[in-house]
PDB file of C-alpha atoms in Angstrom:
ATOM      1  CA  MET T  98      -5.739  12.132 -18.381  1.00 95.00           C
ATOM      2  CA  PRO T  99      -3.343  11.847 -15.407  1.00 98.00           C
ATOM      3  CA  THR T 100      -0.500   9.341 -15.603  1.00 99.00           C
ATOM      4  CA  LEU T 101       0.570   7.354 -12.546  1.00 99.00           C
ATOM      5  CA  VAL T 102       4.046   5.870 -12.734  1.00 99.00           C
ATOM      6  CA  ILE T 103       4.550   2.851 -10.499  1.00 99.00           C
ATOM      7  CA  ALA T 104       6.902  -0.082  -9.963  1.00 98.00           C
ATOM      8  CA  ASN T 105       6.238  -3.817  -9.627  1.00 98.00           C
ATOM      9  CA  LYS T 106       2.803  -4.531  -8.216  1.00 98.00           C
ATOM     10  CA  LEU T 107       4.139  -7.602  -6.451  1.00 98.00           C
ATOM     11  CA  TYR T 108       6.634  -5.666  -4.352  1.00 98.00           C
ATOM     12  CA  SER T 109       6.140  -1.884  -4.483  1.00 98.00           C
ATOM     13  CA  SER T 110       4.201  -0.832  -1.408  1.00 98.00           C
ATOM     14  CA  TRP T 111       4.569   2.885  -2.084  1.00 97.00           C
ATOM     15  CA  SER T 112       3.225   2.417  -5.611  1.00 98.00           C
ATOM     16  CA  MET T 113       0.243   0.519  -4.265  1.00 99.00           C
ATOM     17  CA  ARG T 114      -0.924   3.357  -2.044  1.00 99.00           C
ATOM     18  CA  PRO T 115      -1.919   6.059  -4.567  1.00 99.00           C
ATOM     19  CA  TRP T 116      -2.891   3.473  -7.177  1.00 99.00           C
ATOM     20  CA  LEU T 117      -5.454   1.897  -4.837  1.00 99.00           C
ATOM     21  CA  LEU T 118      -6.743   5.297  -3.772  1.00 99.00           C
ATOM     22  CA  LEU T 119      -7.309   6.622  -7.279  1.00 99.00           C
ATOM     23  CA  ARG T 120      -8.739   3.364  -8.581  1.00 99.00           C
ATOM     24  CA  GLN T 121     -11.077   2.724  -5.644  1.00 99.00           C
ATOM     25  CA  LEU T 122     -12.395   6.302  -5.745  1.00 99.00           C
ATOM     26  CA  GLY T 123     -13.016   6.119  -9.479  1.00 98.00           C
ATOM     27  CA  ILE T 124     -10.446   8.740 -10.508  1.00 99.00           C
ATOM     28  CA  PRO T 125      -9.291   7.824 -14.030  1.00 98.00           C
ATOM     29  CA  PHE T 126      -5.583   7.602 -14.843  1.00 99.00           C
ATOM     30  CA  GLU T 127      -3.162   5.926 -17.198  1.00 99.00           C
ATOM     31  CA  GLU T 128      -0.611   3.561 -15.677  1.00 99.00           C
ATOM     32  CA  VAL T 129       3.071   3.339 -16.532  1.00 98.00           C
ATOM     33  CA  LEU T 130       4.990   0.534 -14.808  1.00 98.00           C
ATOM     34  CA  ILE T 131       8.777   0.680 -14.503  1.00 98.00           C
ATOM     35  CA  PRO T 132      10.062  -2.633 -13.116  1.00 97.00           C
ATOM     36  CA  LEU T 133      12.556  -2.540 -10.268  1.00 96.00           C
ATOM     37  CA  ALA T 134      16.108  -3.899 -10.343  1.00 93.00           C
ATOM     38  CA  GLN T 135      16.566  -3.547 -14.101  1.00 95.00           C
ATOM     39  CA  PRO T 136      19.613  -1.933 -15.761  1.00 95.00           C
ATOM     40  CA  ASP T 137      17.599   1.103 -16.858  1.00 96.00           C
ATOM     41  CA  THR T 138      15.251   1.430 -13.862  1.00 96.00           C
ATOM     42  CA  LYS T 139      16.906   4.458 -12.265  1.00 95.00           C
ATOM     43  CA  GLU T 140      17.407   6.218 -15.588  1.00 97.00           C
ATOM     44  CA  ARG T 141      13.758   5.799 -16.570  1.00 98.00           C
ATOM     45  CA  ILE T 142      12.497   7.083 -13.231  1.00 97.00           C
ATOM     46  CA  LEU T 143      14.861  10.084 -13.190  1.00 96.00           C
ATOM     47  CA  ALA T 144      13.661  11.032 -16.656  1.00 96.00           C
ATOM     48  CA  LEU T 145      10.216  11.591 -15.136  1.00 96.00           C
ATOM     49  CA  SER T 146      10.979  12.934 -11.652  1.00 92.00           C
ATOM     50  CA  PRO T 147      13.996  14.501  -9.936  1.00 91.00           C
ATOM     51  CA  GLY T 148      13.269  12.487  -6.799  1.00 90.00           C
ATOM     52  CA  GLY T 149      14.306   9.281  -8.505  1.00 93.00           C
ATOM     53  CA  THR T 150      11.568   7.231  -6.847  1.00 95.00           C
ATOM     54  CA  VAL T 151       8.109   5.965  -7.675  1.00 98.00           C
ATOM     55  CA  PRO T 152       5.207   6.556  -7.525  1.00 98.00           C
ATOM     56  CA  ILE T 153       4.939   9.662  -9.683  1.00 99.00           C
ATOM     57  CA  LEU T 154       1.723  11.395 -10.752  1.00 99.00           C
ATOM     58  CA  ILE T 155       1.873  13.524 -13.896  1.00 98.00           C
ATOM     59  CA  ASP T 156      -1.206  15.669 -14.425  1.00 98.00           C
ATOM     60  CA  ASP T 157      -1.926  18.891 -16.315  1.00 96.00           C
ATOM     61  CA  GLY T 158       1.571  20.319 -16.032  1.00 95.00           C
ATOM     62  CA  ALA T 159       2.196  19.040 -12.509  1.00 97.00           C
ATOM     63  CA  THR T 160       4.644  16.299 -11.587  1.00 98.00           C
ATOM     64  CA  VAL T 161       4.074  14.981  -8.074  1.00 98.00           C
ATOM     65  CA  TRP T 162       6.227  12.373  -6.348  1.00 97.00           C
ATOM     66  CA  GLU T 163       5.947  10.658  -2.960  1.00 95.00           C
ATOM     67  CA  SER T 164       2.733   8.836  -2.043  1.00 97.00           C
ATOM     68  CA  SER T 165       1.583  11.310   0.593  1.00 96.00           C
ATOM     69  CA  ALA T 166       2.082  14.272  -1.740  1.00 97.00           C
ATOM     70  CA  ILE T 167       0.124  12.494  -4.470  1.00 98.00           C
ATOM     71  CA  MET T 168      -2.742  11.892  -2.055  1.00 98.00           C
ATOM     72  CA  ASP T 169      -2.845  15.547  -1.026  1.00 98.00           C
ATOM     73  CA  TYR T 170      -2.694  16.609  -4.671  1.00 98.00           C
ATOM     74  CA  ALA T 171      -5.568  14.267  -5.472  1.00 99.00           C
ATOM     75  CA  HIS T 172      -7.627  15.860  -2.694  1.00 98.00           C
ATOM     76  CA  GLU T 173      -7.053  19.320  -4.196  1.00 98.00           C
ATOM     77  CA  ARG T 174      -7.529  18.184  -7.788  1.00 98.00           C
ATOM     78  CA  TRP T 175     -10.656  16.088  -7.186  1.00 98.00           C
ATOM     79  CA  PRO T 176     -12.152  17.602  -4.013  1.00 98.00           C
ATOM     80  CA  ASP T 177     -15.419  15.683  -4.256  1.00 98.00           C
ATOM     81  CA  ALA T 178     -13.845  12.245  -4.682  1.00 98.00           C
ATOM     82  CA  GLY T 179     -13.505  11.508  -0.966  1.00 98.00           C
ATOM     83  CA  VAL T 180      -9.736  11.316  -0.666  1.00 99.00           C
ATOM     84  CA  TRP T 181      -9.948  12.526   2.945  1.00 99.00           C
ATOM     85  CA  PRO T 182     -12.872  12.306   5.377  1.00 98.00           C
ATOM     86  CA  ALA T 183     -15.290  15.235   5.151  1.00 97.00           C
ATOM     87  CA  ASP T 184     -15.372  15.844   8.906  1.00 98.00           C
ATOM     88  CA  ARG T 185     -12.617  18.185  10.130  1.00 98.00           C
ATOM     89  CA  VAL T 186     -11.652  16.127  13.183  1.00 99.00           C
ATOM     90  CA  ALA T 187     -11.737  12.842  11.295  1.00 99.00           C
ATOM     91  CA  ARG T 188      -9.662  14.382   8.523  1.00 98.00           C
ATOM     92  CA  ALA T 189      -7.073  15.583  11.043  1.00 99.00           C
ATOM     93  CA  VAL T 190      -6.787  12.105  12.538  1.00 99.00           C
ATOM     94  CA  ALA T 191      -6.598  10.513   9.091  1.00 99.00           C
ATOM     95  CA  ARG T 192      -3.742  12.791   8.086  1.00 98.00           C
ATOM     96  CA  SER T 193      -1.962  12.145  11.369  1.00 98.00           C
ATOM     97  CA  ILE T 194      -2.071   8.368  11.087  1.00 99.00           C
ATOM     98  CA  CYS T 195      -0.989   8.565   7.444  1.00 98.00           C
ATOM     99  CA  GLY T 196       1.978  10.668   8.508  1.00 97.00           C
ATOM    100  CA  GLU T 197       2.807   8.110  11.170  1.00 98.00           C
ATOM    101  CA  MET T 198       2.715   5.369   8.549  1.00 96.00           C
ATOM    102  CA  HIS T 199       4.869   7.334   6.129  1.00 95.00           C
ATOM    103  CA  ALA T 200       7.580   8.016   8.700  1.00 94.00           C
ATOM    104  CA  GLY T 201       7.463   4.989  10.959  1.00 94.00           C
ATOM    105  CA  PHE T 202       7.032   1.268  11.491  1.00 98.00           C
ATOM    106  CA  ARG T 203      10.496   0.512  10.173  1.00 96.00           C
ATOM    107  CA  GLY T 204      10.716  -2.689  12.179  1.00 97.00           C
ATOM    108  CA  LEU T 205       7.816  -4.243  10.299  1.00 98.00           C
ATOM    109  CA  ARG T 206       8.752  -2.718   6.969  1.00 96.00           C
ATOM    110  CA  SER T 207      12.360  -3.944   7.052  1.00 96.00           C
ATOM    111  CA  ALA T 208      11.669  -7.409   8.468  1.00 97.00           C
ATOM    112  CA  CYS T 209       8.627  -8.078   6.292  1.00 98.00           C
ATOM    113  CA  PRO T 210       9.001  -6.566   2.806  1.00 98.00           C
ATOM    114  CA  MET T 211       5.820  -6.513   0.756  1.00 98.00           C
ATOM    115  CA  ASN T 212       5.532  -9.642  -1.365  1.00 98.00           C
ATOM    116  CA  LEU T 213       2.071 -10.509  -2.625  1.00 98.00           C
ATOM    117  CA  GLY T 214       3.292 -13.769  -4.109  1.00 97.00           C
ATOM    118  CA  LYS T 215       4.121 -15.657  -0.930  1.00 97.00           C
ATOM    119  CA  ILE T 216       2.526 -16.755   2.318  1.00 98.00           C
ATOM    120  CA  TYR T 217       5.343 -17.460   4.781  1.00 98.00           C
ATOM    121  CA  GLN T 218       5.230 -19.798   7.734  1.00 98.00           C
ATOM    122  CA  PRO T 219       4.342 -18.125  11.041  1.00 97.00           C
ATOM    123  CA  ARG T 220       7.184 -17.471  13.459  1.00 96.00           C
ATOM    124  CA  ASP T 221       8.277 -15.004  16.108  1.00 96.00           C
ATOM    125  CA  ARG T 222       9.268 -11.840  14.247  1.00 96.00           C
ATOM    126  CA  GLY T 223      10.913 -10.186  17.238  1.00 97.00           C
ATOM    127  CA  PRO T 224      10.029  -7.271  19.512  1.00 98.00           C
ATOM    128  CA  ASP T 225      10.440  -4.485  16.943  1.00 98.00           C
ATOM    129  CA  VAL T 226       7.928  -6.066  14.592  1.00 98.00           C
ATOM    130  CA  GLN T 227       5.503  -6.849  17.402  1.00 98.00           C
ATOM    131  CA  ARG T 228       5.752  -3.297  18.713  1.00 98.00           C
ATOM    132  CA  ASP T 229       4.837  -1.957  15.275  1.00 99.00           C
ATOM    133  CA  VAL T 230       1.978  -4.430  14.871  1.00 99.00           C
ATOM    134  CA  ASP T 231       0.591  -3.482  18.276  1.00 99.00           C
ATOM    135  CA  ARG T 232       0.670   0.215  17.429  1.00 99.00           C
ATOM    136  CA  ILE T 233      -0.851  -0.293  13.977  1.00 99.00           C
ATOM    137  CA  THR T 234      -3.719  -2.404  15.252  1.00 99.00           C
ATOM    138  CA  THR T 235      -4.364   0.173  17.974  1.00 99.00           C
ATOM    139  CA  ILE T 236      -4.560   2.869  15.287  1.00 99.00           C
ATOM    140  CA  TRP T 237      -7.009   0.820  13.255  1.00 99.00           C
ATOM    141  CA  ARG T 238      -9.161  -0.082  16.228  1.00 99.00           C
ATOM    142  CA  ASP T 239      -9.318   3.510  17.470  1.00 99.00           C
ATOM    143  CA  ALA T 240     -10.210   4.925  14.043  1.00 99.00           C
ATOM    144  CA  ARG T 241     -12.891   2.313  13.500  1.00 99.00           C
ATOM    145  CA  LYS T 242     -14.384   2.994  16.944  1.00 98.00           C
ATOM    146  CA  ARG T 243     -14.382   6.779  16.630  1.00 98.00           C
ATOM    147  CA  PHE T 244     -15.088   7.330  12.938  1.00 99.00           C
ATOM    148  CA  GLY T 245     -15.908   4.043  11.220  1.00 98.00           C
ATOM    149  CA  ALA T 246     -19.636   3.734  11.826  1.00 95.00           C
ATOM    150  CA  GLY T 247     -20.521   4.652   8.249  1.00 91.00           C
ATOM    151  CA  GLY T 248     -18.782   1.731   6.566  1.00 97.00           C
ATOM    152  CA  ALA T 249     -16.189  -1.025   6.732  1.00 98.00           C
ATOM    153  CA  PHE T 250     -13.101   1.173   6.593  1.00 99.00           C
ATOM    154  CA  LEU T 251     -11.119   3.284   9.064  1.00 99.00           C
ATOM    155  CA  PHE T 252     -13.266   6.371   8.566  1.00 99.00           C
ATOM    156  CA  GLY T 253     -16.368   4.639   7.250  1.00 99.00           C
ATOM    157  CA  ALA T 254     -15.852   5.131   3.530  1.00 99.00           C
ATOM    158  CA  PHE T 255     -12.611   4.138   1.814  1.00 99.00           C
ATOM    159  CA  SER T 256     -10.096   6.984   2.011  1.00 99.00           C
ATOM    160  CA  ALA T 257      -6.412   7.816   1.792  1.00 99.00           C
ATOM    161  CA  ALA T 258      -5.938   6.310   5.249  1.00 99.00           C
ATOM    162  CA  ASP T 259      -6.992   2.863   4.053  1.00 99.00           C
ATOM    163  CA  ALA T 260      -4.805   3.155   0.971  1.00 99.00           C
ATOM    164  CA  MET T 261      -1.836   4.172   3.115  1.00 99.00           C
ATOM    165  CA  TYR T 262      -2.210   1.138   5.367  1.00 99.00           C
ATOM    166  CA  ALA T 263      -3.128  -1.375   2.644  1.00 99.00           C
ATOM    167  CA  PRO T 264       0.462  -2.622   2.232  1.00 99.00           C
ATOM    168  CA  VAL T 265       0.552  -3.291   5.974  1.00 99.00           C
ATOM    169  CA  VAL T 266      -2.521  -5.465   5.537  1.00 99.00           C
ATOM    170  CA  THR T 267      -0.635  -7.465   2.913  1.00 99.00           C
ATOM    171  CA  ARG T 268       2.380  -7.843   5.195  1.00 99.00           C
ATOM    172  CA  LEU T 269       0.293  -9.198   8.052  1.00 99.00           C
ATOM    173  CA  ASN T 270      -1.219 -11.693   5.619  1.00 99.00           C
ATOM    174  CA  SER T 271       1.985 -12.653   3.817  1.00 98.00           C
ATOM    175  CA  TYR T 272       3.952 -13.251   7.014  1.00 98.00           C
ATOM    176  CA  SER T 273       1.128 -15.042   8.836  1.00 98.00           C
ATOM    177  CA  ILE T 274       1.118 -12.542  11.701  1.00 98.00           C
ATOM    178  CA  PRO T 275      -1.813 -13.289  14.027  1.00 98.00           C
ATOM    179  CA  VAL T 276      -4.440 -10.592  14.648  1.00 98.00           C
ATOM    180  CA  ASP T 277      -7.709 -10.334  16.560  1.00 98.00           C
ATOM    181  CA  ALA T 278     -11.057 -10.922  14.874  1.00 98.00           C
ATOM    182  CA  ASP T 279     -11.980  -7.234  14.582  1.00 98.00           C
ATOM    183  CA  ILE T 280      -8.649  -6.461  12.930  1.00 99.00           C
ATOM    184  CA  ARG T 281      -9.098  -9.393  10.567  1.00 99.00           C
ATOM    185  CA  GLU T 282     -12.516  -8.037   9.609  1.00 99.00           C
ATOM    186  CA  TYR T 283     -10.981  -4.697   8.656  1.00 99.00           C
ATOM    187  CA  MET T 284      -8.155  -6.369   6.726  1.00 99.00           C
ATOM    188  CA  ASP T 285     -10.670  -8.444   4.787  1.00 99.00           C
ATOM    189  CA  ALA T 286     -12.561  -5.273   3.871  1.00 99.00           C
ATOM    190  CA  VAL T 287      -9.395  -3.783   2.377  1.00 99.00           C
ATOM    191  CA  THR T 288      -8.399  -6.896   0.442  1.00 99.00           C
ATOM    192  CA  GLY T 289     -11.984  -7.315  -0.719  1.00 99.00           C
ATOM    193  CA  THR T 290     -12.117  -3.990  -2.551  1.00 99.00           C
ATOM    194  CA  ALA T 291     -12.297  -4.096  -6.326  1.00 99.00           C
ATOM    195  CA  ALA T 292      -9.135  -2.000  -6.562  1.00 99.00           C
ATOM    196  CA  PHE T 293      -7.108  -4.345  -4.373  1.00 99.00           C
ATOM    197  CA  GLN T 294      -8.318  -7.411  -6.236  1.00 99.00           C
ATOM    198  CA  GLU T 295      -7.349  -5.824  -9.560  1.00 99.00           C
ATOM    199  CA  TRP T 296      -3.899  -4.926  -8.252  1.00 99.00           C
ATOM    200  CA  LYS T 297      -3.240  -8.375  -6.794  1.00 98.00           C
ATOM    201  CA  THR T 298      -4.416 -10.190  -9.917  1.00 98.00           C
ATOM    202  CA  ALA T 299      -1.954  -8.187 -12.004  1.00 98.00           C
ATOM    203  CA  ALA T 300       0.810  -8.626  -9.415  1.00 98.00           C
ATOM    204  CA  LEU T 301       0.591 -12.403  -9.493  1.00 97.00           C
ATOM    205  CA  LYS T 302       1.045 -12.375 -13.271  1.00 95.00           C
ATOM    206  CA  GLU T 303       4.375 -10.559 -13.056  1.00 96.00           C
ATOM    207  CA  THR T 304       7.504 -12.599 -13.709  1.00 93.00           C
ATOM    208  CA  TRP T 305      10.169 -10.203 -12.416  1.00 94.00           C
ATOM    209  CA  VAL T 306      11.988 -11.249  -9.265  1.00 94.00           C
ATOM    210  CA  VAL T 307      13.535  -8.729  -6.859  1.00 95.00           C
ATOM    211  CA  ALA T 308      15.886 -10.700  -4.632  1.00 94.00           C
ATOM    212  CA  HIS T 309      15.858  -8.424  -1.577  1.00 91.00           C
ATOM    213  CA  ASP T 310      12.069  -8.672  -1.409  1.00 95.00           C
ATOM    214  CA  GLU T 311      12.190 -12.483  -1.405  1.00 96.00           C
ATOM    215  CA  PRO T 312      13.055 -13.491   2.189  1.00 96.00           C
ATOM    216  CA  ASP T 313      14.926 -16.754   2.556  1.00 94.00           C
ATOM    217  CA  GLU T 314      12.518 -18.481   4.914  1.00 95.00           C
ATOM    218  CA  PRO T 315       9.984 -21.321   4.769  1.00 96.00           C
ATOM    219  CA  VAL T 316       6.988 -20.696   2.510  1.00 95.00           C
ATOM    220  CA  LEU T 317       3.520 -22.048   3.167  1.00 95.00           C
ATOM    221  CA  THR T 318       2.054 -21.058  -0.199  1.00 95.00           C
ATOM    222  CA  ASP T 319       3.579 -19.725  -3.417  1.00 94.00           C
ATOM    223  CA  LEU T 320       0.886 -17.782  -5.256  1.00 94.00           C
ATOM    224  CA  ARG T 321       2.950 -16.984  -8.354  1.00 86.00           C
ATOM    225  CA  PRO T 322       2.442 -19.609 -11.030  1.00 65.00           C
ATOM    226  CA  ASN T 323       4.989 -18.103 -13.431  1.00 62.00           C
ATOM    227  CA  SER T 324       8.028 -17.737 -11.209  1.00 60.00           C
ATOM    228  CA  SER T 325      10.138 -19.886  -8.931  1.00 45.00           C
ATOM    229  CA  GLY T 326      10.566 -16.861  -6.679  1.00 43.00           C
ATOM    230  CA  LYS T 327      14.345 -17.201  -6.949  1.00 41.00           C
ATOM    231  CA  PRO T 328      16.623 -14.703  -8.709  1.00 35.00           C
TER     232      PRO T 328
END
């Protein structure tokens, strides 16, 4: 059985992406979690992958690191699972927007680190964040309009594109960033999946605290019963 190596479910957005994809599509795997910011974190990850980062997929002699590479490997390994849309044009768009996510949106990603344990008070996040949010919601709206008629997700059925953008959904929720009703409907579809609910339930049980993913700003709701959220 494949092994997927991940980091903290509360904080690790890149770990979330392939985990959600494999789980939601019903591809079985064993999970190994290496918590971040521990004395042996780097050593444990390097023992499994030369890249020194998670996630890592280990399967039948192959070691694959980086979320996008894992998704492409999953498409080749399980071609009937629905990793990418079946339609050629839709698949091209899906890969393009995933590439854009992988390489971009640094304003949002740096200002709003993924933290499933907190809902922060709404405030102006600045022009860089707003520019990223505007582009992301345009991507979602366009994909839904062109390819989403067959279901609730970007290309109808859940695919790698939804998994790639799932951590963005959590950021918009955690940082109380306002969105239009159609965008909220899509976000609710993502957070309503069985895979996302399983991930979040496990995340909120974690007790590790990673200081740089705990912004020092007013909190509306602390969802972690077992941690003060302070290092």
